[in-house]
Every structure is written in C-alpha cells, then in structure tokens.
Short mmCIF file of C-alpha atoms in Angstrom, two decimals:
data_model
loop_
_atom_site.label_atom_id
_atom_site.label_comp_id
_atom_site.label_asym_id
_atom_site.label_seq_id
_atom_site.Cartn_x
_atom_site.Cartn_y
_atom_site.Cartn_z
CA MET A 13 15.88 -18.91 8.97
CA PHE A 14 15.65 -15.49 7.56
CA PHE A 15 18.34 -15.86 4.88
CA GLY A 16 16.99 -19.43 4.09
CA VAL A 17 13.68 -17.72 3.22
CA ILE A 18 15.41 -15.21 1.04
CA GLY A 19 17.57 -17.96 -0.59
CA PHE A 20 14.52 -20.10 -1.61
CA LEU A 21 12.64 -16.92 -2.82
CA LEU A 22 15.47 -16.07 -5.17
CA ILE A 23 15.40 -19.64 -6.46
CA GLY A 24 11.89 -18.93 -7.50
CA PHE A 25 9.70 -20.90 -4.76
CA PRO A 26 6.13 -19.32 -4.16
CA VAL A 27 6.37 -16.93 -1.08
CA ALA A 28 3.60 -18.51 1.21
CA PHE A 29 5.07 -22.02 0.84
CA THR A 30 8.53 -20.83 1.18
CA LEU A 31 7.74 -19.18 4.58
CA ALA A 32 6.04 -22.26 5.74
CA GLY A 33 8.45 -24.81 4.26
CA VAL A 34 11.63 -23.25 5.55
CA SER A 35 9.98 -22.76 9.18
CA LEU A 36 9.17 -26.49 9.19
CA LEU A 37 12.75 -27.31 8.02
CA PHE A 38 14.29 -25.27 10.80
CA GLY A 39 11.64 -26.54 13.27
CA GLY A 40 12.74 -30.08 12.41
CA VAL A 41 16.43 -29.22 13.02
CA GLY A 42 15.52 -27.59 16.26
CA MET A 43 13.58 -30.68 17.28
CA ALA A 44 16.74 -32.76 16.53
CA LEU A 45 19.01 -30.37 18.75
CA GLY A 46 16.30 -30.34 21.61
CA VAL A 47 15.68 -26.63 21.29
CA PHE A 48 12.27 -26.81 19.68
CA ASP A 49 9.09 -28.43 21.05
CA PRO A 50 6.79 -29.64 18.25
CA SER A 51 3.73 -29.07 20.52
CA ASN A 52 4.29 -25.37 19.55
CA PHE A 53 2.52 -26.09 16.28
CA GLY A 54 -0.70 -26.71 18.13
CA SER A 55 -1.27 -22.92 18.31
CA LEU A 56 -1.53 -22.74 14.50
CA PRO A 57 -5.23 -23.94 14.26
CA ASN A 58 -6.36 -21.45 16.68
CA ARG A 59 -4.48 -18.71 14.87
CA TYR A 60 -6.04 -19.85 11.49
CA ILE A 61 -9.48 -19.82 13.02
CA GLY A 62 -8.87 -16.49 14.58
CA PHE A 63 -8.05 -14.92 11.05
CA MET A 64 -11.23 -16.59 9.47
CA THR A 65 -13.57 -15.31 12.20
CA ASN A 66 -12.01 -11.91 12.49
CA GLU A 67 -14.61 -9.31 11.51
CA VAL A 68 -12.03 -6.56 10.78
CA LEU A 69 -10.40 -8.71 8.07
CA VAL A 70 -13.65 -9.03 6.36
CA ALA A 71 -13.02 -5.59 5.12
CA VAL A 72 -10.14 -6.88 3.01
CA PRO A 73 -12.15 -8.76 0.39
CA LEU A 74 -14.90 -6.12 0.35
CA PHE A 75 -12.39 -3.31 -0.39
CA ILE A 76 -10.60 -5.43 -3.11
CA PHE A 77 -14.21 -6.15 -4.67
CA MET A 78 -14.88 -2.30 -4.65
CA GLY A 79 -11.50 -1.58 -6.33
CA VAL A 80 -11.94 -4.23 -9.02
CA MET A 81 -15.47 -3.14 -9.86
CA LEU A 82 -14.47 0.33 -10.10
CA GLU A 83 -11.76 -0.60 -12.55
CA ARG A 84 -14.17 -2.69 -14.56
CA SER A 85 -16.70 0.28 -14.75
CA GLN A 86 -14.09 2.36 -16.53
CA ILE A 87 -14.41 5.23 -14.04
CA ALA A 88 -10.40 5.41 -14.05
CA GLU A 89 -10.38 5.93 -17.82
CA GLN A 90 -12.89 8.80 -17.76
CA LEU A 91 -11.20 10.43 -14.80
CA LEU A 92 -7.77 10.20 -16.68
CA LEU A 93 -9.02 11.57 -19.96
CA THR A 94 -11.06 14.41 -18.33
CA MET A 95 -8.23 15.52 -15.87
CA GLY A 96 -5.87 15.35 -18.87
CA LYS A 97 -8.06 17.91 -20.65
CA LEU A 98 -8.44 19.95 -17.71
CA PHE A 99 -4.58 20.51 -16.99
CA GLY A 100 -3.43 20.14 -20.65
CA ASN A 101 -2.76 23.82 -21.27
CA LEU A 102 0.02 23.69 -18.55
CA ARG A 103 3.52 22.38 -18.74
CA GLY A 104 3.48 19.05 -16.81
CA GLY A 105 -0.27 19.22 -17.00
CA LEU A 106 -0.52 15.48 -17.90
CA GLY A 107 1.85 14.60 -14.95
CA PHE A 108 -0.36 16.69 -12.57
CA SER A 109 -3.50 14.84 -13.85
CA VAL A 110 -2.03 11.42 -13.34
CA ILE A 111 -0.88 12.28 -9.82
CA LEU A 112 -4.29 13.61 -8.90
CA VAL A 113 -6.22 10.79 -10.44
CA GLY A 114 -3.82 8.15 -8.83
CA ALA A 115 -4.69 9.90 -5.38
CA MET A 116 -8.37 9.68 -6.20
CA LEU A 117 -8.26 5.94 -7.25
CA ALA A 118 -6.21 5.19 -4.26
CA ALA A 119 -8.86 6.74 -1.95
CA SER A 120 -11.48 4.92 -3.91
CA THR A 121 -10.00 1.45 -4.90
CA GLY A 122 -6.59 0.95 -3.28
CA VAL A 123 -5.71 -1.76 -5.82
CA VAL A 124 -2.25 -0.88 -6.92
CA GLY A 125 -1.91 -3.32 -9.82
CA ALA A 126 -5.19 -2.14 -11.54
CA THR A 127 -4.26 1.47 -11.05
CA VAL A 128 -0.87 1.24 -12.56
CA VAL A 129 -2.04 -1.03 -15.48
CA THR A 130 -4.97 1.42 -16.30
CA MET A 131 -2.89 4.60 -16.20
CA GLY A 132 -0.17 2.82 -18.15
CA LEU A 133 -2.70 1.81 -20.93
CA ILE A 134 -4.08 5.32 -21.07
CA SER A 135 -1.73 7.99 -19.96
CA LEU A 136 1.59 6.58 -20.91
CA PRO A 137 0.97 6.61 -24.84
CA ALA A 138 -0.54 10.20 -24.47
CA MET A 139 2.43 11.42 -22.46
CA LEU A 140 4.92 9.89 -25.00
CA ARG A 141 2.91 11.28 -28.01
CA ALA A 142 3.08 14.67 -26.16
CA GLY A 143 6.83 14.69 -25.96
CA TYR A 144 7.14 13.86 -22.26
CA ASN A 145 10.60 12.31 -21.20
CA PRO A 146 10.00 8.53 -20.96
CA LYS A 147 11.60 8.51 -17.57
CA LEU A 148 9.42 11.25 -16.16
CA ALA A 149 6.32 9.70 -17.62
CA THR A 150 6.85 6.13 -16.28
CA GLY A 151 8.05 7.45 -12.89
CA VAL A 152 4.99 9.64 -12.42
CA ILE A 153 2.71 6.64 -13.30
CA CYS A 154 4.44 4.07 -11.17
CA ALA A 155 4.54 6.28 -8.18
CA SER A 156 0.98 7.63 -8.43
CA GLY A 157 -0.27 4.06 -8.86
CA THR A 158 1.29 3.01 -5.45
CA LEU A 159 -0.44 5.63 -3.56
CA GLY A 160 -3.28 2.98 -2.81
CA GLN A 161 -0.72 1.54 -0.29
CA ILE A 162 -0.85 4.42 2.09
CA ILE A 163 -4.08 6.46 1.25
CA PRO A 164 -7.02 4.95 2.97
CA PRO A 165 -8.80 2.52 2.42
CA SER A 166 -5.58 0.66 2.11
CA THR A 167 -5.67 -3.25 2.76
CA VAL A 168 -2.04 -2.96 4.27
CA LEU A 169 -3.31 -0.61 6.80
CA ILE A 170 -6.33 -2.99 7.71
CA PHE A 171 -3.78 -5.96 8.40
CA MET A 172 -1.39 -3.62 10.21
CA GLY A 173 -4.04 -2.04 12.38
CA ASP A 174 -5.37 -5.63 13.32
CA MET A 175 -1.99 -6.79 14.17
CA LEU A 176 -0.89 -3.56 15.98
CA SER A 177 -4.07 -3.69 18.04
CA GLY A 178 -3.38 -7.17 19.46
CA ILE A 179 0.30 -6.57 20.01
CA ASN A 180 -0.29 -3.08 21.76
CA SER A 181 -2.89 -4.75 24.15
CA GLN A 182 -0.35 -7.46 25.06
CA VAL A 183 2.57 -5.04 25.60
CA GLN A 184 0.43 -2.54 27.79
CA MET A 185 -0.92 -5.52 29.93
CA ALA A 186 2.71 -6.81 30.51
CA LYS A 187 3.61 -3.25 31.62
CA GLY A 188 0.70 -3.30 34.13
CA ASN A 189 -1.87 -1.21 32.20
CA PHE A 190 -4.94 -3.48 32.11
CA ALA A 191 -7.03 -0.64 30.45
CA PRO A 192 -4.90 0.36 27.41
CA VAL A 193 -6.27 2.89 24.79
CA PRO A 194 -7.20 0.58 21.98
CA VAL A 195 -5.70 0.88 18.42
CA SER A 196 -8.01 0.50 15.62
CA VAL A 197 -7.97 0.51 11.78
CA GLY A 198 -9.76 3.64 11.89
CA ASP A 199 -6.97 5.30 13.79
CA LEU A 200 -4.50 4.21 11.18
CA PHE A 201 -6.77 5.40 8.36
CA ALA A 202 -6.95 8.86 10.02
CA GLY A 203 -3.24 8.85 10.71
CA ALA A 204 -2.29 7.90 7.03
CA LEU A 205 -4.55 10.57 5.49
CA LEU A 206 -2.16 13.55 5.94
CA PRO A 207 1.01 11.56 4.96
CA GLY A 208 -0.80 10.43 1.80
CA LEU A 209 -1.45 13.99 0.88
CA LEU A 210 2.08 14.86 1.71
CA LEU A 211 3.39 12.27 -0.76
CA VAL A 212 0.79 13.66 -3.38
CA SER A 213 2.32 17.12 -2.73
CA LEU A 214 5.73 15.92 -3.06
CA TYR A 215 5.00 14.25 -6.45
CA LEU A 216 3.20 17.50 -7.66
CA PHE A 217 6.17 19.61 -6.62
CA TRP A 218 8.74 17.32 -8.49
CA VAL A 219 6.55 17.67 -11.80
CA LEU A 220 6.35 21.40 -11.17
CA PHE A 221 10.12 21.51 -10.70
CA LYS A 222 10.78 19.68 -13.87
CA ALA A 223 8.36 21.88 -15.69
CA VAL A 224 10.32 24.97 -14.71
CA THR A 225 13.93 23.62 -14.98
CA ASP A 226 13.39 21.24 -17.85
CA PRO A 227 10.32 22.30 -19.95
CA ALA A 228 11.11 19.89 -22.73
CA SER A 229 10.58 17.04 -20.40
CA CYS A 230 6.90 17.65 -19.80
CA PRO A 231 5.47 20.04 -22.54
CA ALA A 232 1.86 21.38 -22.54
CA THR A 233 -0.86 19.57 -24.55
CA PRO A 234 -3.48 22.32 -25.45
CA VAL A 235 -7.03 21.20 -25.78
CA PRO A 236 -8.59 21.86 -29.16
CA PRO A 237 -11.27 24.68 -28.78
CA GLU A 238 -14.08 22.38 -30.16
CA GLU A 239 -13.59 20.05 -27.00
CA LYS A 240 -13.55 23.00 -24.33
CA GLY A 241 -17.25 23.47 -24.63
CA ASP A 242 -18.49 20.45 -22.50
CA LEU A 243 -15.30 20.34 -20.39
CA LEU A 244 -16.81 21.52 -17.15
CA LYS A 245 -19.68 19.08 -17.60
CA GLU A 246 -17.26 16.20 -18.29
CA VAL A 247 -15.19 17.28 -15.02
CA PHE A 248 -18.43 17.14 -13.03
CA VAL A 249 -19.50 13.80 -14.40
CA ALA A 250 -15.97 12.27 -13.96
CA LEU A 251 -15.32 13.61 -10.52
CA VAL A 252 -18.55 13.64 -8.50
CA PRO A 253 -19.39 9.86 -8.33
CA PRO A 254 -15.99 8.77 -7.13
CA LEU A 255 -15.79 11.76 -4.76
CA LEU A 256 -19.21 10.70 -3.31
CA LEU A 257 -18.02 7.12 -2.98
CA ILE A 258 -14.89 8.46 -1.11
CA LEU A 259 -16.91 10.41 1.18
CA ALA A 260 -19.43 7.62 1.98
CA VAL A 261 -16.57 5.18 2.73
CA LEU A 262 -13.81 7.28 4.51
CA GLY A 263 -16.27 9.74 6.02
CA SER A 264 -18.39 7.21 7.79
CA ILE A 265 -15.13 5.68 9.27
CA LEU A 266 -13.49 8.83 10.32
CA GLY A 267 -16.82 10.19 11.54
CA GLY A 268 -17.36 7.17 13.70
CA ILE A 269 -20.53 6.23 11.86
CA ALA A 270 -19.22 2.83 10.57
CA THR A 271 -16.50 0.38 11.20
CA PRO A 272 -14.05 -0.28 8.30
CA THR A 273 -15.91 -3.53 7.50
CA GLU A 274 -19.32 -1.79 7.48
CA ALA A 275 -17.77 0.94 5.32
CA ALA A 276 -16.28 -1.53 3.00
CA SER A 277 -19.56 -3.09 2.34
CA VAL A 278 -21.08 0.31 1.65
CA GLY A 279 -18.09 0.95 -0.78
CA ALA A 280 -18.74 -2.44 -2.50
CA VAL A 281 -22.35 -1.81 -3.07
CA GLY A 282 -21.56 1.78 -4.10
CA ALA A 283 -19.03 0.62 -6.71
CA MET A 284 -21.75 -1.60 -8.23
CA VAL A 285 -24.19 1.30 -8.25
CA LEU A 286 -21.72 3.40 -9.99
CA ALA A 287 -21.08 0.60 -12.61
CA ALA A 288 -24.86 0.34 -13.21
CA PHE A 289 -25.18 4.05 -13.84
CA ARG A 290 -22.39 3.63 -16.42
CA TRP A 291 -24.22 0.59 -17.99
CA ARG A 292 -21.16 -1.58 -16.98
CA LEU A 293 -22.91 -3.88 -14.68
CA SER A 294 -23.56 -7.24 -16.14
CA PHE A 295 -23.45 -10.85 -14.86
CA GLY A 296 -20.10 -11.28 -16.84
CA ILE A 297 -18.48 -8.21 -15.22
CA LEU A 298 -19.74 -9.26 -11.74
CA LYS A 299 -18.41 -12.84 -12.35
CA GLU A 300 -14.93 -11.37 -13.35
CA THR A 301 -14.98 -9.11 -10.31
CA VAL A 302 -15.63 -12.00 -7.96
CA ILE A 303 -13.09 -14.17 -9.42
CA ALA A 304 -10.32 -11.43 -9.20
CA THR A 305 -11.44 -10.66 -5.60
CA ALA A 306 -11.28 -14.27 -4.55
CA THR A 307 -7.77 -14.87 -6.07
CA ILE A 308 -6.25 -11.63 -4.57
CA THR A 309 -7.80 -12.37 -1.31
CA SER A 310 -6.69 -16.03 -1.39
CA MET A 311 -3.05 -14.81 -2.30
CA VAL A 312 -2.94 -12.55 0.63
CA PHE A 313 -4.32 -14.82 3.23
CA VAL A 314 -2.17 -17.84 2.01
CA ILE A 315 0.93 -15.71 2.68
CA LEU A 316 -0.53 -14.71 6.00
CA LEU A 317 -0.90 -18.50 6.95
CA GLY A 318 2.69 -19.32 5.90
CA ALA A 319 4.02 -16.31 7.79
CA SER A 320 2.21 -17.62 10.95
CA VAL A 321 4.31 -20.77 10.70
CA PHE A 322 7.52 -18.77 10.38
CA SER A 323 6.41 -16.47 13.44
CA VAL A 324 5.92 -19.67 15.59
CA VAL A 325 9.28 -21.20 14.84
CA PHE A 326 11.13 -18.01 14.86
CA ARG A 327 9.83 -16.88 18.36
CA MET A 328 9.95 -20.39 19.98
CA MET A 329 13.46 -20.74 19.14
CA GLY A 330 14.46 -17.58 20.80
CA GLY A 331 14.56 -15.30 17.71
CA ASP A 332 12.28 -12.59 19.40
CA ASN A 333 14.59 -12.48 22.35
CA LEU A 334 17.61 -11.78 20.08
CA VAL A 335 15.51 -9.08 18.38
CA HIS A 336 14.54 -7.52 21.70
CA GLU A 337 18.09 -7.38 23.06
CA PHE A 338 19.38 -5.95 19.78
CA LEU A 339 16.86 -3.25 19.54
CA SER A 340 16.77 -2.28 23.11
CA ASN A 341 20.42 -1.99 23.54
CA LEU A 342 20.88 0.25 20.54
CA PRO A 343 22.39 3.60 21.28
CA GLY A 344 19.94 6.49 20.55
CA GLY A 345 16.93 4.87 22.35
CA PRO A 346 13.54 4.16 20.72
CA MET A 347 14.16 6.53 17.80
CA ALA A 348 17.25 4.63 16.76
CA ALA A 349 15.39 1.27 17.22
CA VAL A 350 12.58 2.57 14.84
CA ALA A 351 15.09 3.92 12.50
CA THR A 352 16.91 0.62 12.22
CA VAL A 353 13.49 -1.46 11.67
CA MET A 354 12.76 1.04 8.92
CA LEU A 355 16.14 0.70 7.27
CA ILE A 356 15.67 -3.12 7.41
CA MET A 357 12.24 -2.94 5.97
CA PHE A 358 13.40 -0.64 3.11
CA PHE A 359 16.10 -3.16 2.01
CA LEU A 360 13.55 -6.10 2.31
CA GLY A 361 11.35 -4.21 -0.03
CA PHE A 362 13.91 -4.88 -2.88
CA ILE A 363 13.14 -8.61 -2.68
CA LEU A 364 9.84 -9.04 -0.77
CA ASP A 365 6.32 -7.88 -1.30
CA THR A 366 4.62 -5.53 1.13
CA PHE A 367 2.27 -8.08 2.79
CA GLU A 368 5.18 -10.62 3.10
CA ILE A 369 7.29 -7.96 5.03
CA ILE A 370 4.54 -6.94 7.39
CA PHE A 371 3.54 -10.52 8.19
CA ILE A 372 7.09 -11.35 9.08
CA VAL A 373 8.61 -8.16 10.48
CA ILE A 374 5.60 -6.60 12.45
CA PRO A 375 5.02 -9.69 14.90
CA ILE A 376 8.80 -9.74 15.53
CA THR A 377 9.70 -6.05 16.04
CA ALA A 378 6.48 -4.27 17.03
CA PRO A 379 6.32 -5.89 20.51
CA VAL A 380 9.83 -4.48 21.17
CA LEU A 381 9.03 -0.95 19.75
CA LEU A 382 5.85 -0.62 21.50
CA ALA A 383 7.46 -1.75 24.80
CA LEU A 384 9.74 1.40 24.17
CA ASP A 385 6.72 3.56 24.13
CA VAL A 386 6.63 4.23 20.38
CA ASP A 387 3.25 5.45 19.35
CA PRO A 388 1.50 2.40 17.59
CA VAL A 389 -0.32 4.63 14.96
CA TRP A 390 2.78 6.52 14.00
CA LEU A 391 4.67 3.27 13.75
CA GLY A 392 1.94 1.74 11.42
CA VAL A 393 1.76 4.66 9.16
CA LEU A 394 5.52 5.13 9.10
CA VAL A 395 5.80 1.56 8.03
CA GLY A 396 3.05 1.83 5.40
CA VAL A 397 4.84 4.88 3.65
CA ASN A 398 8.21 2.85 3.86
CA LEU A 399 6.81 -0.17 2.28
CA GLN A 400 5.18 1.69 -0.49
CA THR A 401 8.84 1.81 -1.87
CA SER A 402 8.76 -1.98 -2.12
CA PHE A 403 6.41 -1.56 -5.23
CA LEU A 404 9.04 0.70 -6.90
CA THR A 405 12.42 -0.78 -5.86
CA PRO A 406 14.01 -3.30 -8.30
CA PRO A 407 14.44 -6.23 -8.86
CA PHE A 408 11.00 -7.21 -7.57
CA GLY A 409 9.09 -4.02 -7.76
CA PHE A 410 5.55 -4.93 -8.83
CA ALA A 411 4.59 -1.57 -10.19
CA LEU A 412 7.59 -1.74 -12.59
CA PHE A 413 6.42 -5.31 -13.79
CA TYR A 414 2.86 -4.04 -14.25
CA LEU A 415 3.93 -0.97 -16.31
CA ARG A 416 6.39 -2.95 -18.32
CA GLY A 417 3.65 -5.22 -19.17
CA VAL A 418 1.49 -2.59 -20.76
CA ALA A 419 4.32 -0.19 -22.06
CA PRO A 420 5.22 0.04 -25.71
CA GLU A 421 7.71 -2.37 -26.67
CA ASN A 422 10.07 0.47 -28.00
CA LEU A 423 10.19 1.85 -24.46
CA PRO A 424 13.47 0.48 -22.85
CA THR A 425 12.92 -1.17 -19.41
CA SER A 426 15.96 1.00 -18.14
CA ALA A 427 13.93 4.18 -18.64
CA ILE A 428 11.33 2.74 -16.14
CA TYR A 429 14.03 1.77 -13.72
CA LYS A 430 15.65 5.22 -13.95
CA GLY A 431 12.23 6.96 -13.88
CA ILE A 432 11.22 5.86 -10.45
CA LEU A 433 14.59 6.90 -8.64
CA PRO A 434 13.46 10.41 -7.91
CA PHE A 435 10.02 9.15 -6.57
CA VAL A 436 11.74 6.67 -4.32
CA ALA A 437 13.90 9.54 -3.07
CA LEU A 438 10.78 11.62 -2.47
CA GLN A 439 9.27 8.74 -0.34
CA ILE A 440 12.50 8.69 1.71
CA VAL A 441 12.12 12.44 2.19
CA ALA A 442 8.44 11.91 3.26
CA ILE A 443 9.77 9.31 5.89
CA ALA A 444 12.36 11.68 7.15
CA ILE A 445 9.59 14.28 7.48
CA LEU A 446 7.12 11.97 9.36
CA PHE A 447 10.20 10.96 11.70
CA ILE A 448 10.90 14.52 12.57
CA PHE A 449 7.32 15.73 12.82
CA PRO A 450 5.12 12.78 14.11
CA GLU A 451 2.34 15.13 14.76
CA ILE A 452 1.53 14.91 10.94
CA VAL A 453 0.36 11.35 11.68
CA THR A 454 -0.85 11.57 15.35
CA TRP A 455 -2.78 14.88 15.05
CA LEU A 456 -5.89 13.61 12.98
CA PRO A 457 -6.41 10.52 15.03
CA ARG A 458 -6.45 12.39 18.25
CA LEU A 459 -8.88 15.04 16.72
CA VAL A 460 -11.14 12.39 15.48
CA ALA A 461 -11.14 10.57 18.95
CA GLY A 462 -12.21 13.84 20.43
#
C-alpha cells in the first residue's frame, strides 16, 4: 500500500485521491483474499462527521484567514523594509532582518507559501542588488518562510494536537489509566515556542558565521542619512501592530484565557482591524481572502478524508500490528523507536507534503510510541520540527517552488537547491538538540499547566 501510494504520486495523481484510491484498490484485493471485511468502511461516515463537528479544527480556517488577511494588508512588506533599514549597517543585516521578520510572520500568520512569496518578492532583489551570495540569500528566505510550520499558531500543530489527544487517551485507557492527563493543542503551542526560537537562533548564528568568515557573501547595506530621521517611528509603526496581535492570540492561549479556536477568531478579527487601519480593508480584499481561505482549508481537509480511508484499510489488514512489532522490538527501546520514525518521516518529506505525512504516519506510529511511554507533547513538537524540512528538501520542497516562482529568471534553480542545504543541516541539529534535551519542549507546557 505504502509504495503503491508513492508510485501513483510520482506519476502525478492528486494526493487525496491517491490515498483513497490506492486504499480502495488494496481493500478490494483484501476482500478477494478474504482478509478484509468491507463493513470496516462503515466507520468512515462517523469519522468524517467527527472532523466536521470538531471544535478544535475550526481554528484551522480561522488562522488561515488571519494569515491571508495580514498578507493582503501588506504588513509583511512594511516589516521587511523597516527591519532591512534597521540592520542595514551590519554585515549580514538583510539576512538578520529576513529571519526576524520570518519569525514574526510565523507567529502572526503561519502561512508558509504567502511568507516565502512575500519575502522573495521584496527581500531577494534587495539582497542580490546588495551583493549577497545567491545561495545564502535564497536559503535564508526559504528557511525563514517555513518557520510558520513550528512557531505557533501552526495549523500542523492544531491537527497534531487533536490527533495525539485522542490517541493518548486510548493508549492510557488500554494501559488501565482511566483518568489520563489530557493533551491539548495549547500544550503543543507552548512546547513548540522554545524549539521555534531555537531554530531562529541557529539561523541567525549561521548568517553571523558567514558574515565573519565570508564577508563578501553578505555585505552591509548602509542606510542613507536622509532616511535615518524617521527610522524609529517606522520601526514602531511596523512592529507594534503585529506584536499586539501575536500577544492577543498566543498570550490568550498560553495564559489559559482562551482556547485555540477562540484565540483564532480574535486573530481573524484583529487582522481585519489592522488591515482597516492601513486602509487595506475592502470588499474585494475580503472576497480574495475568503476564497483563498476556503481553497487552502478544502485542500487540507480533502487530504485528511483520503488519509482516513488509507488508515482504515491499513489497520484492518494488520498493518498496525506489523508496525507495533517492528518498533517495539527495536534494540535501544523507546528512543530507538522514536529515532526510526523520525528518520522515516524525514525521507518521506522528500516526496510528500507535511499534512500528508502526519495524516498517514501519526495514526499508525503514535499509538506504539505513546504505549512505550513517550511524552506526547515532545513527540508532537519533534515531528513538527522534523517535517519543517519537507518544505525545503527536493524534489517536492514547496518553499523551493514558491521562491522559484518569484525569483529573477537569471537566478539558477541550482542556487536555490544548494542554498537550503545548510539550513536543512541546522534543522537536523535542532532535532538532535531536542532529542538530547527534551526539557526544551516539556518545560514550558508544565509551567503553563501550573
């Protein structure tokens, strides 16, 4: 089944229909061999209704709406231009500004495609004009644009939190614990905050390293004296609105004031208010935002529906038993099992999207890992950091496609592919650090829980 899905994807079939179609095909073969009962498909309607009535998942379209609205209100452009002036006198200053703006956009939008395209349109030409090495410039933009995968509010973490919550409850009850400590999306948001800042720090360190060891790759871009007069005012105007929105959304979740869904609705309204203050809120922009939100949300949920068919057939034909035996019998115990799953997910990132991977792999592997007493919050955040690389690794790294679409024609594609290699290595370093020091993930959720 697994290699069948990969084969059809490489031919070019859409992901959601490949997952469902291959599953039905193997289900038919299983019926013919007498190893699959077609009545198992009867559970699918209840699953779909569960998705549609799940209050937690309502946060997904709301956060997408917030991100698209902020992109349309040109807050990202103002941030990039202002931060570029602020750090322009430093070697690597434009690189620092792109990374910091990427982190802020991740915390206020979480829409990877919009962030990469915006920074590619604005920052890439400026960096190339300033004499930046094309590989460094493209790598910084792609990596910074994918921070929305791990820095809350991340839609990936919302789905993962919802899935791990249900799986953890089932595993704990199977072990005789009928009052398990619940796992929430808020726990994953809290757990992902420090790892997200760790990645930002590693990216900044790499640009600093290049500025010291190879100054020609990231020269300074001094700001003309006539533009310095109002710089502090520009910084205040550009930074304060998104910071207030981040504080309202993440602060309310981490402070226990609001659920992720409630906070997402505040963020959606806040994004419209910011757009109105910038005179960018109109019926046309609102219509574009709603259509984009519906398109992205539909794409994600259709993949989820196809993955549900895959999960039913895979499990009912004994696939979960094979996975359980394989991971449980690995030498090295739970840590070896987690490392194996992380390695599989990393290589899947070369050919599958983040959502496709979590919808397929988490339902199959998480029950085994949680039964081995792996912390669900640590597991979820580790998966999130791991799958951030799926946006950067060829041949199907979507961040590479987004940047290629807006990059100058004379910029070779090979420069983009080579440019992301150091940042993929930095993400692997981050995974290793979180593996060795799980407290980086688990400390803040425990503190928030009191």
